[in-house]
Short mmCIF file of C-alpha atoms and ligand atoms in Angstrom, two decimals:
data_model
loop_
_atom_site.label_atom_id
_atom_site.label_comp_id
_atom_site.label_asym_id
_atom_site.label_seq_id
_atom_site.Cartn_x
_atom_site.Cartn_y
_atom_site.Cartn_z
CA MET K 1 121.63 132.61 116.27
CA ASN K 2 120.15 129.17 116.07
CA ASN K 3 116.96 128.78 118.55
CA LEU K 4 114.34 126.42 119.28
CA VAL K 5 111.04 127.17 121.04
CA ILE K 6 109.38 124.30 122.28
CA HIS K 7 105.50 124.61 122.87
CA ALA K 8 104.85 122.66 126.10
CA ASP K 9 101.58 124.29 127.12
CA LYS K 10 100.19 123.32 123.59
CA GLY K 11 100.64 119.34 123.86
CA ALA K 12 98.97 118.23 120.56
CA HIS K 13 98.88 114.58 119.45
CA THR K 14 100.58 111.41 121.10
CA ILE K 15 103.24 109.90 119.37
CA ASN K 16 102.28 106.67 118.76
CA ARG K 17 104.91 103.76 120.09
CA ASN K 18 104.34 102.13 116.95
CA ILE K 19 106.54 104.63 114.96
CA TYR K 20 109.57 102.39 116.61
CA GLY K 21 108.20 99.26 114.94
CA HIS K 22 110.47 96.78 113.10
CA PHE K 23 110.31 94.57 110.25
CA ALA K 24 112.01 91.02 109.42
CA GLU K 25 111.22 89.17 106.42
CA HIS K 26 112.59 85.91 105.19
CA LEU K 27 115.77 87.51 103.22
CA GLY K 28 119.62 86.89 104.27
CA ARG K 29 120.55 86.29 107.55
CA GLY K 30 117.63 88.23 108.83
CA ILE K 31 115.34 85.22 110.27
CA TYR K 32 117.42 82.34 110.22
CA GLU K 33 120.77 82.75 112.51
CA GLY K 34 119.58 86.59 113.45
CA PHE K 35 116.23 85.42 115.33
CA TRP K 36 116.03 81.71 114.47
CA VAL K 37 119.13 79.54 115.35
CA GLY K 38 116.48 76.18 116.41
CA GLU K 39 116.15 74.40 119.49
CA ASP K 40 119.22 71.86 118.99
CA SER K 41 121.95 74.88 118.43
CA PRO K 42 124.46 75.42 120.76
CA ILE K 43 123.80 79.08 120.60
CA PRO K 44 122.26 79.67 123.83
CA ASN K 45 118.54 80.18 122.83
CA THR K 46 114.71 79.80 124.45
CA ASN K 47 112.44 77.67 122.10
CA GLY K 48 115.28 78.17 119.04
CA LEU K 49 114.98 82.16 119.45
CA ARG K 50 118.34 83.45 120.26
CA ARG K 51 118.43 84.60 123.70
CA ASP K 52 121.16 87.61 123.43
CA VAL K 53 118.89 89.10 120.43
CA VAL K 54 116.05 89.08 122.08
CA ALA K 55 117.28 90.55 125.00
CA ALA K 56 119.08 93.30 123.25
CA LEU K 57 115.61 93.84 121.17
CA LYS K 58 113.58 93.94 124.52
CA GLN K 59 115.54 97.39 126.07
CA LEU K 60 113.86 99.34 122.67
CA ASN K 61 110.52 97.98 123.99
CA PRO K 62 109.53 97.07 120.26
CA PRO K 63 106.12 98.03 119.85
CA VAL K 64 105.24 96.20 116.78
CA LEU K 65 106.97 93.49 114.71
CA ARG K 66 105.98 93.03 110.75
CA TRP K 67 107.13 89.48 109.50
CA PRO K 68 107.01 87.96 106.97
CA GLY K 69 107.90 90.25 103.88
CA GLY K 70 108.79 92.10 101.84
CA CYS K 71 108.58 90.63 98.60
CA PHE K 72 108.92 87.40 100.03
CA ALA K 73 105.27 87.82 101.75
CA ASP K 74 103.49 87.62 98.53
CA GLU K 75 105.65 83.93 97.63
CA TYR K 76 104.63 82.74 100.87
CA HIS K 77 101.89 80.17 101.36
CA TRP K 78 101.63 80.09 105.15
CA LYS K 79 100.43 76.11 105.96
CA ASP K 80 104.43 75.27 104.62
CA GLY K 81 105.09 77.12 107.87
CA ILE K 82 103.23 74.73 109.90
CA GLY K 83 103.53 71.25 111.67
CA PRO K 84 106.43 69.46 112.23
CA ARG K 85 109.18 71.01 111.03
CA ALA K 86 111.12 68.03 109.63
CA ASP K 87 107.72 67.91 107.63
CA ARG K 88 107.97 71.27 106.68
CA PRO K 89 108.39 71.20 102.72
CA ALA K 90 111.07 73.74 101.01
CA MET K 91 110.89 76.35 98.63
CA LEU K 92 113.27 78.46 96.55
CA ASN K 93 113.01 82.34 98.07
CA THR K 94 113.37 83.10 94.41
CA HIS K 95 113.32 87.13 95.46
CA TRP K 96 116.35 86.87 97.69
CA GLY K 97 119.08 84.67 95.98
CA GLY K 98 117.51 81.71 94.98
CA VAL K 99 118.00 79.97 98.65
CA VAL K 100 115.90 77.08 99.60
CA GLU K 101 113.70 78.31 102.28
CA ASN K 102 113.32 75.20 104.97
CA ASN K 103 110.04 76.75 106.64
CA HIS K 104 111.43 75.98 110.19
CA PHE K 105 110.33 79.49 111.04
CA GLY K 106 106.66 80.03 110.62
CA THR K 107 103.63 81.19 112.40
CA HIS K 108 104.05 79.43 115.54
CA GLU K 109 107.52 80.51 115.84
CA PHE K 110 106.69 84.40 114.83
CA PHE K 111 103.89 84.73 117.47
CA GLU K 112 106.53 83.27 119.91
CA LEU K 113 109.20 85.77 119.00
CA CYS K 114 106.70 88.18 119.27
CA ALA K 115 106.17 86.86 122.64
CA GLN K 116 109.32 87.14 123.86
CA LEU K 117 109.88 90.12 122.72
CA GLY K 118 106.93 92.18 123.63
CA ALA K 119 105.97 93.01 120.53
CA GLU K 120 102.40 93.33 118.44
CA PRO K 121 102.74 90.97 115.75
CA TYR K 122 101.96 92.35 111.85
CA ILE K 123 101.92 89.65 109.49
CA CYS K 124 102.18 90.69 105.83
CA GLY K 125 99.77 88.15 103.63
CA ASN K 126 100.03 87.23 100.18
CA VAL K 127 97.88 88.89 97.39
CA GLY K 128 100.58 88.19 94.72
CA SER K 129 100.52 84.69 94.38
CA GLY K 130 97.94 83.66 97.16
CA THR K 131 94.18 83.10 97.27
CA VAL K 132 91.36 84.51 99.03
CA GLN K 133 90.89 81.42 100.50
CA GLU K 134 94.41 81.36 102.04
CA MET K 135 94.43 84.33 103.19
CA GLN K 136 91.15 84.08 105.23
CA GLN K 137 92.40 80.85 106.42
CA TRP K 138 95.30 82.03 108.12
CA VAL K 139 93.79 84.62 109.97
CA GLU K 140 91.08 81.79 111.11
CA TYR K 141 94.50 79.96 111.96
CA CYS K 142 95.93 82.70 114.08
CA THR K 143 92.68 83.80 115.95
CA PHE K 144 89.84 81.29 115.84
CA ASN K 145 88.78 80.35 119.38
CA GLY K 146 85.99 77.74 119.00
CA GLN K 147 86.12 74.01 117.00
CA SER K 148 86.81 74.71 113.50
CA PRO K 149 89.17 73.43 110.76
CA MET K 150 91.32 76.02 111.12
CA ALA K 151 91.72 76.13 115.01
CA ASN K 152 91.44 72.55 114.90
CA LEU K 153 94.38 72.36 112.98
CA ARG K 154 95.99 75.25 114.60
CA ALA K 155 95.50 72.76 118.10
CA ALA K 156 96.66 69.93 116.57
CA ASN K 157 100.33 71.44 116.01
CA GLY K 158 100.03 72.30 119.49
CA ARG K 159 98.29 75.78 120.38
CA ALA K 160 94.85 75.57 121.26
CA GLU K 161 94.82 78.77 122.80
CA PRO K 162 94.25 81.96 119.64
CA TRP K 163 96.93 83.92 119.29
CA LYS K 164 95.88 88.52 118.99
CA LEU K 165 96.78 89.47 115.41
CA PRO K 166 95.97 92.92 115.90
CA TYR K 167 97.46 93.89 112.19
CA PHE K 168 97.41 92.40 108.84
CA GLY K 169 98.69 93.78 105.83
CA VAL K 170 96.72 92.79 102.60
CA GLY K 171 99.96 92.44 100.20
CA ASN K 172 103.76 94.13 99.45
CA GLU K 173 104.38 96.44 97.06
CA ASN K 174 102.07 95.31 94.87
CA MET K 175 102.54 97.76 92.24
CA GLY K 176 105.98 95.35 92.01
CA CYS K 177 107.06 92.56 93.37
CA GLY K 178 103.56 91.74 95.20
CA GLY K 179 102.06 91.16 91.04
CA SER K 180 102.69 94.34 89.13
CA MET K 181 99.67 95.68 89.71
CA ARG K 182 98.00 98.55 88.37
CA PRO K 183 96.54 100.79 91.32
CA GLU K 184 93.39 100.55 89.87
CA TYR K 185 93.56 96.44 89.74
CA TYR K 186 95.42 96.41 93.40
CA ALA K 187 92.52 98.79 94.52
CA ASP K 188 89.86 96.24 93.80
CA GLU K 189 91.61 92.82 94.86
CA TYR K 190 92.76 95.01 97.88
CA ARG K 191 88.26 95.17 98.75
CA ARG K 192 87.91 92.37 97.58
CA TYR K 193 90.64 90.42 99.98
CA GLN K 194 89.82 92.28 102.99
CA THR K 195 86.38 90.89 103.23
CA TYR K 196 87.45 87.69 104.29
CA VAL K 197 90.36 89.03 106.80
CA ARG K 198 87.63 88.35 109.48
CA ASN K 199 87.60 89.29 113.23
CA LEU K 200 87.11 86.12 114.49
CA GLY K 201 86.93 85.02 118.57
CA GLY K 202 86.85 88.60 120.17
CA ASN K 203 90.18 89.40 117.46
CA GLN K 204 89.96 92.83 115.88
CA VAL K 205 92.07 93.37 112.60
CA PHE K 206 93.26 96.51 111.97
CA LYS K 207 93.60 96.26 107.99
CA ILE K 208 96.12 97.48 105.79
CA ALA K 209 96.43 98.24 102.55
CA CYS K 210 99.24 98.43 100.06
CA GLY K 211 100.47 102.01 99.75
CA PRO K 212 103.06 103.82 97.53
CA ASN K 213 106.44 103.49 97.18
CA GLY K 214 108.09 106.73 97.64
CA ALA K 215 106.40 109.78 95.41
CA ASN K 216 103.92 107.54 93.92
CA TYR K 217 101.06 109.69 94.74
CA THR K 218 98.95 108.46 92.11
CA TRP K 219 98.51 104.96 93.71
CA THR K 220 97.55 107.02 97.05
CA GLU K 221 94.90 108.86 95.20
CA VAL K 222 93.53 105.78 93.89
CA LEU K 223 93.31 103.47 96.59
CA MET K 224 91.82 106.40 99.08
CA GLN K 225 89.43 106.95 96.17
CA SER K 226 88.63 103.57 95.43
CA ALA K 227 88.83 101.66 99.32
CA VAL K 228 89.18 104.37 101.93
CA ASP K 229 86.31 102.73 103.83
CA TYR K 230 87.87 99.30 104.01
CA MET K 231 90.87 100.10 105.19
CA ASP K 232 92.60 101.17 108.73
CA GLY K 233 95.88 102.04 107.18
CA LEU K 234 97.71 102.93 104.02
CA THR K 235 101.65 101.65 103.58
CA LEU K 236 104.78 103.79 102.34
CA HIS K 237 107.74 102.55 101.72
CA TYR K 238 110.68 104.69 101.16
CA TYR K 239 114.62 103.72 101.61
CA ALA K 240 117.57 107.36 101.78
CA MET K 241 119.35 105.03 98.86
CA PRO K 242 121.58 107.67 97.17
CA PRO K 243 122.22 106.61 93.54
CA TRP K 244 126.00 107.55 92.67
CA GLY K 245 125.73 106.11 89.06
CA ASP K 246 124.69 102.72 89.44
CA ARG K 247 126.10 102.06 92.56
CA LYS K 248 124.53 103.32 96.12
CA GLY K 249 127.97 103.03 97.81
CA TRP K 250 129.57 101.35 100.73
CA ALA K 251 128.30 101.60 103.96
CA THR K 252 131.39 101.87 105.90
CA ARG K 253 133.58 104.33 103.02
CA PHE K 254 132.36 107.30 101.96
CA THR K 255 133.02 110.96 101.39
CA LYS K 256 131.34 113.42 102.63
CA GLU K 257 129.11 114.88 99.48
CA GLU K 258 127.91 110.90 100.48
CA TYR K 259 126.95 111.79 104.39
CA PHE K 260 125.24 115.13 102.97
CA GLU K 261 122.89 113.69 100.08
CA THR K 262 122.53 110.20 102.28
CA LEU K 263 120.95 112.76 104.94
CA ARG K 264 119.27 115.57 102.09
CA LEU K 265 117.72 112.05 101.23
CA ALA K 266 116.34 111.19 104.65
CA LEU K 267 114.76 114.43 105.21
CA VAL K 268 112.76 113.98 101.40
CA MET K 269 110.73 111.56 104.07
CA ASP K 270 109.25 115.10 105.12
CA ASP K 271 107.96 116.03 101.79
CA LEU K 272 106.79 112.38 101.04
CA LEU K 273 104.73 112.69 104.63
CA THR K 274 103.41 116.01 103.70
CA ARG K 275 102.15 115.05 100.26
CA HIS K 276 100.62 111.76 100.76
CA SER K 277 98.86 113.05 103.82
CA THR K 278 97.61 116.00 102.27
CA ILE K 279 95.95 113.28 99.51
CA MET K 280 94.44 111.46 102.55
CA ASP K 281 93.01 114.28 104.19
CA ARG K 282 91.28 114.98 101.09
CA TYR K 283 89.16 111.57 101.27
CA ASP K 284 89.29 111.21 105.18
CA PRO K 285 89.87 114.82 106.60
CA LYS K 286 89.50 113.36 110.24
CA LYS K 287 92.59 111.19 109.70
CA ARG K 288 90.50 107.45 110.70
CA VAL K 289 93.74 106.00 108.23
CA ALA K 290 97.06 105.70 109.86
CA LEU K 291 100.11 106.23 107.04
CA ILE K 292 102.11 103.33 108.46
CA VAL K 293 106.02 103.73 106.61
CA ASP K 294 106.63 100.02 107.21
CA GLU K 295 109.73 99.59 105.50
CA TRP K 296 112.48 102.72 106.01
CA GLY K 297 116.27 102.79 106.06
CA THR K 298 119.25 103.02 104.39
CA TRP K 299 120.51 100.34 101.62
CA TRP K 300 123.97 100.22 100.49
CA ASP K 301 125.61 97.86 97.93
CA ASP K 302 126.27 94.64 99.64
CA GLU K 303 130.10 93.64 100.64
CA PRO K 304 132.10 92.06 97.52
CA GLY K 305 131.77 88.74 97.39
CA ALA K 306 128.57 88.27 99.97
CA ASP K 307 126.98 85.37 98.72
CA ALA K 308 122.96 85.32 98.46
CA ALA K 309 122.82 83.94 101.95
CA TYR K 310 123.77 87.11 103.08
CA TYR K 311 122.05 89.39 100.95
CA PHE K 312 121.94 92.97 102.04
CA ARG K 313 123.77 92.51 105.11
CA GLN K 314 125.82 96.03 105.61
CA GLN K 315 127.39 97.44 108.01
CA ASN K 316 125.66 100.57 110.15
CA THR K 317 127.31 103.98 110.56
CA MET K 318 127.19 107.04 112.66
CA ARG K 319 125.73 108.21 108.96
CA ASP K 320 122.89 105.79 109.41
CA ALA K 321 122.17 106.55 112.67
CA MET K 322 121.48 110.37 112.09
CA VAL K 323 119.33 108.89 109.36
CA ALA K 324 117.63 107.28 112.09
CA ALA K 325 117.16 110.03 114.54
CA LEU K 326 116.26 112.51 111.71
CA THR K 327 113.53 109.75 110.43
CA LEU K 328 112.13 109.45 113.72
CA ASN K 329 112.24 113.44 114.52
CA LEU K 330 110.21 113.30 110.77
CA PHE K 331 107.63 110.78 111.86
CA HIS K 332 106.75 112.52 115.66
CA HIS K 333 106.08 115.60 113.17
CA HIS K 334 104.06 114.20 111.21
CA GLY K 335 102.35 111.97 114.38
CA GLU K 336 99.08 112.33 113.49
CA ARG K 337 98.00 110.56 110.08
CA VAL K 338 102.08 108.52 110.83
CA ARG K 339 101.23 105.92 113.47
CA MET K 340 103.56 103.07 112.65
CA ALA K 341 106.59 102.76 111.04
CA ASN K 342 108.92 99.58 110.84
CA LEU K 343 112.73 100.22 110.62
CA ALA K 344 114.21 97.47 107.49
CA GLN K 345 114.67 95.41 108.74
CA THR K 346 115.72 94.78 112.82
CA ILE K 347 118.82 92.22 112.37
CA ASN K 348 121.57 91.31 110.02
CA VAL K 349 119.64 92.93 106.83
CA LEU K 350 119.94 96.60 105.31
CA GLN K 351 119.59 99.26 108.49
CA SER K 352 119.75 96.74 110.86
CA VAL K 353 119.80 97.59 114.98
CA VAL K 354 121.87 93.91 116.00
CA LEU K 355 123.96 92.04 113.87
CA THR K 356 125.02 88.24 114.40
CA ASN K 357 128.51 86.63 113.45
CA GLY K 358 127.82 82.61 114.93
CA PRO K 359 127.58 83.34 118.07
CA GLN K 360 128.64 86.84 118.32
CA MET K 361 126.35 89.70 118.24
CA ILE K 362 126.62 93.44 118.47
CA LEU K 363 124.68 96.62 118.59
CA THR K 364 124.94 98.87 115.98
CA PRO K 365 124.54 102.49 116.32
CA THR K 366 120.86 102.58 114.95
CA TYR K 367 120.07 100.72 117.99
CA HIS K 368 121.27 102.96 120.87
CA VAL K 369 119.16 105.86 118.43
CA PHE K 370 116.12 103.55 118.92
CA GLU K 371 117.17 102.97 122.67
CA MET K 372 117.81 106.96 123.03
CA PHE K 373 114.86 107.87 121.71
CA LYS K 374 112.18 105.33 123.09
CA THR K 375 110.67 107.88 125.70
CA HIS K 376 108.97 109.43 123.20
CA GLN K 377 106.33 106.09 122.64
CA ASP K 378 103.52 107.37 123.62
CA ALA K 379 103.93 110.97 124.70
CA THR K 380 102.92 113.85 123.81
CA TYR K 381 103.72 115.85 121.34
CA LEU K 382 104.72 119.18 121.51
CA PRO K 383 105.08 121.84 118.94
CA GLN K 384 108.25 123.64 118.25
CA THR K 385 109.41 126.48 116.25
CA LEU K 386 112.91 126.12 115.24
CA LYS K 387 115.00 128.99 113.69
CA CYS K 388 118.84 127.45 112.46
CA ALA K 389 121.34 127.76 110.08
CA ASP K 390 122.02 125.45 107.32
CA CYS K 391 124.71 123.07 106.63
CA ALA K 392 126.39 122.86 103.23
CA ALA K 393 128.95 121.22 100.97
CA GLY K 394 129.09 119.95 97.74
CA GLY K 395 126.40 122.35 96.85
CA ARG K 396 124.16 120.19 98.95
CA LYS K 397 122.64 122.12 101.84
CA ILE K 398 120.75 120.26 104.72
CA PRO K 399 119.43 122.53 108.30
CA LEU K 400 122.37 122.25 110.97
CA VAL K 401 119.61 120.63 113.37
CA SER K 402 116.72 118.70 113.77
CA ALA K 403 114.54 118.54 116.87
CA SER K 404 111.69 116.90 118.63
CA ALA K 405 110.05 117.31 121.91
CA SER K 406 107.49 115.45 123.83
CA LEU K 407 106.37 115.46 127.19
CA LYS K 408 105.53 112.44 129.16
CA ALA K 409 105.49 111.78 133.32
CA GLY K 410 106.03 115.71 133.91
CA LYS K 411 108.97 115.30 131.78
CA ILE K 412 110.32 116.75 128.56
CA LEU K 413 112.45 114.34 126.35
CA LEU K 414 114.22 116.60 123.68
CA SER K 415 116.29 115.08 120.58
CA LEU K 416 118.13 116.78 118.85
CA VAL K 417 120.38 115.99 115.41
CA HIS K 418 123.65 118.19 114.74
CA THR K 419 124.31 117.36 111.32
CA ASP K 420 127.44 119.67 110.86
CA PRO K 421 130.25 117.04 110.79
CA ASP K 422 133.34 118.86 110.91
CA ARG K 423 132.59 121.90 114.03
CA ASP K 424 130.24 122.24 117.08
CA THR K 425 126.93 123.98 116.77
CA VAL K 426 125.61 126.20 119.72
CA LEU K 427 121.46 126.03 119.81
CA SER K 428 119.50 128.14 122.51
CA VAL K 429 116.67 126.56 123.80
CA ASN K 430 113.20 127.94 125.14
CA VAL K 431 110.41 126.44 126.53
CA ARG K 432 106.86 128.64 126.37
CA GLY K 433 104.53 127.46 128.87
CA ALA K 434 106.53 125.97 131.72
CA LYS K 435 109.49 126.38 133.84
CA LEU K 436 112.54 124.08 133.08
CA ARG K 437 114.08 122.70 136.34
CA SER K 438 117.17 120.87 135.45
CA VAL K 439 118.48 118.80 132.50
CA THR K 440 120.02 115.79 132.08
CA GLY K 441 121.35 114.49 128.56
CA ARG K 442 122.75 111.45 126.62
CA ILE K 443 124.85 112.16 123.26
CA LEU K 444 125.80 109.29 120.40
CA SER K 445 128.71 110.81 118.53
CA ALA K 446 132.26 109.50 117.35
CA ALA K 447 135.58 110.35 115.92
CA SER K 448 134.25 110.25 112.30
CA ILE K 449 131.13 109.73 110.66
CA ASP K 450 132.05 106.41 109.33
CA ALA K 451 132.55 105.33 112.84
CA HIS K 452 130.79 101.71 113.38
CA ASN K 453 130.97 99.06 115.65
CA SER K 454 132.57 95.46 114.56
CA PHE K 455 132.91 92.25 116.27
CA ASP K 456 136.32 93.26 116.91
CA GLU K 457 135.57 96.75 118.53
CA PRO K 458 131.96 96.21 119.54
CA THR K 459 131.60 99.10 121.62
CA ASN K 460 133.42 101.95 119.33
CA VAL K 461 130.31 103.75 118.55
CA GLN K 462 127.90 103.85 122.30
CA THR K 463 126.15 106.63 124.20
CA LYS K 464 127.88 108.74 126.75
CA PRO K 465 126.17 111.31 129.54
CA TYR K 466 126.61 114.41 128.10
CA THR K 467 127.00 118.03 129.15
CA GLY K 468 127.14 120.36 127.21
CA ALA K 469 123.56 121.94 127.62
CA LYS K 470 123.48 124.47 130.43
CA LEU K 471 120.70 126.04 132.04
CA GLU K 472 120.65 129.95 131.82
CA THR K 473 118.06 131.73 133.49
CA GLU K 474 115.21 131.04 130.89
CA THR K 475 117.26 129.69 127.95
CA LEU K 476 118.84 126.54 127.73
CA CYS K 477 122.29 126.85 125.66
CA VAL K 478 123.04 123.47 123.92
CA THR K 479 126.51 123.01 122.24
CA LEU K 480 126.20 120.52 119.68
CA PRO K 481 129.78 118.81 118.80
CA PRO K 482 130.01 117.34 115.25
CA ALA K 483 127.65 114.45 113.78
CA ALA K 484 126.53 114.19 117.25
CA ILE K 485 122.66 112.63 118.74
CA VAL K 486 121.52 114.27 121.84
CA THR K 487 118.80 113.54 124.26
CA LEU K 488 118.00 116.00 126.80
CA GLU K 489 115.49 115.47 129.75
CA LEU K 490 113.89 118.68 130.61
CA SER K 491 112.41 118.68 134.71
CA ILE K 492 109.53 121.32 134.32
O1 AHR S 501 113.23 95.37 102.55
C1 AHR S 501 113.74 94.88 101.13
C2 AHR S 501 112.34 94.81 100.56
O2 AHR S 501 112.39 96.71 99.94
C3 AHR S 501 111.27 94.38 100.71
O3 AHR S 501 111.12 93.33 100.53
C4 AHR S 501 110.45 95.30 99.66
O4 AHR S 501 108.97 95.29 99.98
C5 AHR S 501 111.27 96.65 99.66
O5 AHR S 501 111.17 96.89 97.83
#
């Protein structure tokens, strides 16, 4: 018997809207052709930014956007990306294929993109190859509201008003691409660099330290021990990236065994969040410092023949949608500590929500998950008790169902993920502490787990109304079709 009890009278933390954040790096066709086409492009744009992409993303209520990397952040020199575009120096993007970066998308274009999206800006600064002065001046350039060298330069470049810069990251993956540092060394560098990330002109910066990759618990321990008082957030990066020998596997061609292994790896996030949070609790029992999962998602092999400009462009199937839905449910459960997350990477790179091809644009199954779940943003998390069987294949076991519930404006949003790719599952749902009046639902499912949208078949995978939930006296009887993601709106 699979049963879920939702404790509607025990509302806990708020699910921070920033859990639904995004990440965009100068990598492949994410920024250029994805967001930025330039003012002279025949592709309809507003101030150089694609109208179709911005309109699609706005539907998701994107709360925050992280930029410019990723590994790119630690070789990015922001002054190359301001002023007249024709005069901006080009650079080599050595991390991502050695392509030439023309710096046409820089600070002003990023703030314009955030404004068009209605998202808060999160800039990641350069510790690996940049100076303290460079970082200090970037913050001054963005936020100072009086006469100063950087504020005057900003005004000369057409922007008199300062911007709000609420989130600033001090380096990215500094144990690896961000400078190959030991945690002790980075902790000291973090303390030094963040000193000069000033609150200017009424702007309050939430300072984010580079945290661990995956299960690097030593990194978390050292950072918390040495720098807890100097940070507001600590990052975690984790990709569901199954190792199949020396391959990660294809995005669209995979076996059922690979499907199970991917979902199992996505659920490893639960253990990572628990264990990193436990370490953080020892130094920060009041949970002042947020755990910020500012890179997460699936990562598959590049399609054969992909050139450097198409780095990490991958299709996105129902399997990716399942990973997104499982992960978002986990973020809700850990929402007391996890207060921001940024899917890698929005458009044309890794687990994208949007893919473009010249003037064409499609929405991926992952897009639909973000759209179905968006009501969870800023809602009150409701604790739950879930008892369900396991789903097993090829020696791998994962729970049949993942669930999370939240309360907003007198309605409960329940998000369910059914992992079994072959058969239906019946789940009974009881709500404690409130009377259930009615239910409506939506579903994302497809004929197969590798189903996806393409430029020829853009609506192959899309949401539909769901009528498989029946209210029987006090109990909701929910029949979940194979490999399906369901959201239910419960009126109480
Ligand atoms: O998202 C792609 C890369 O993955 C990022 O640049 C880096 O931070 C991570 O290793």
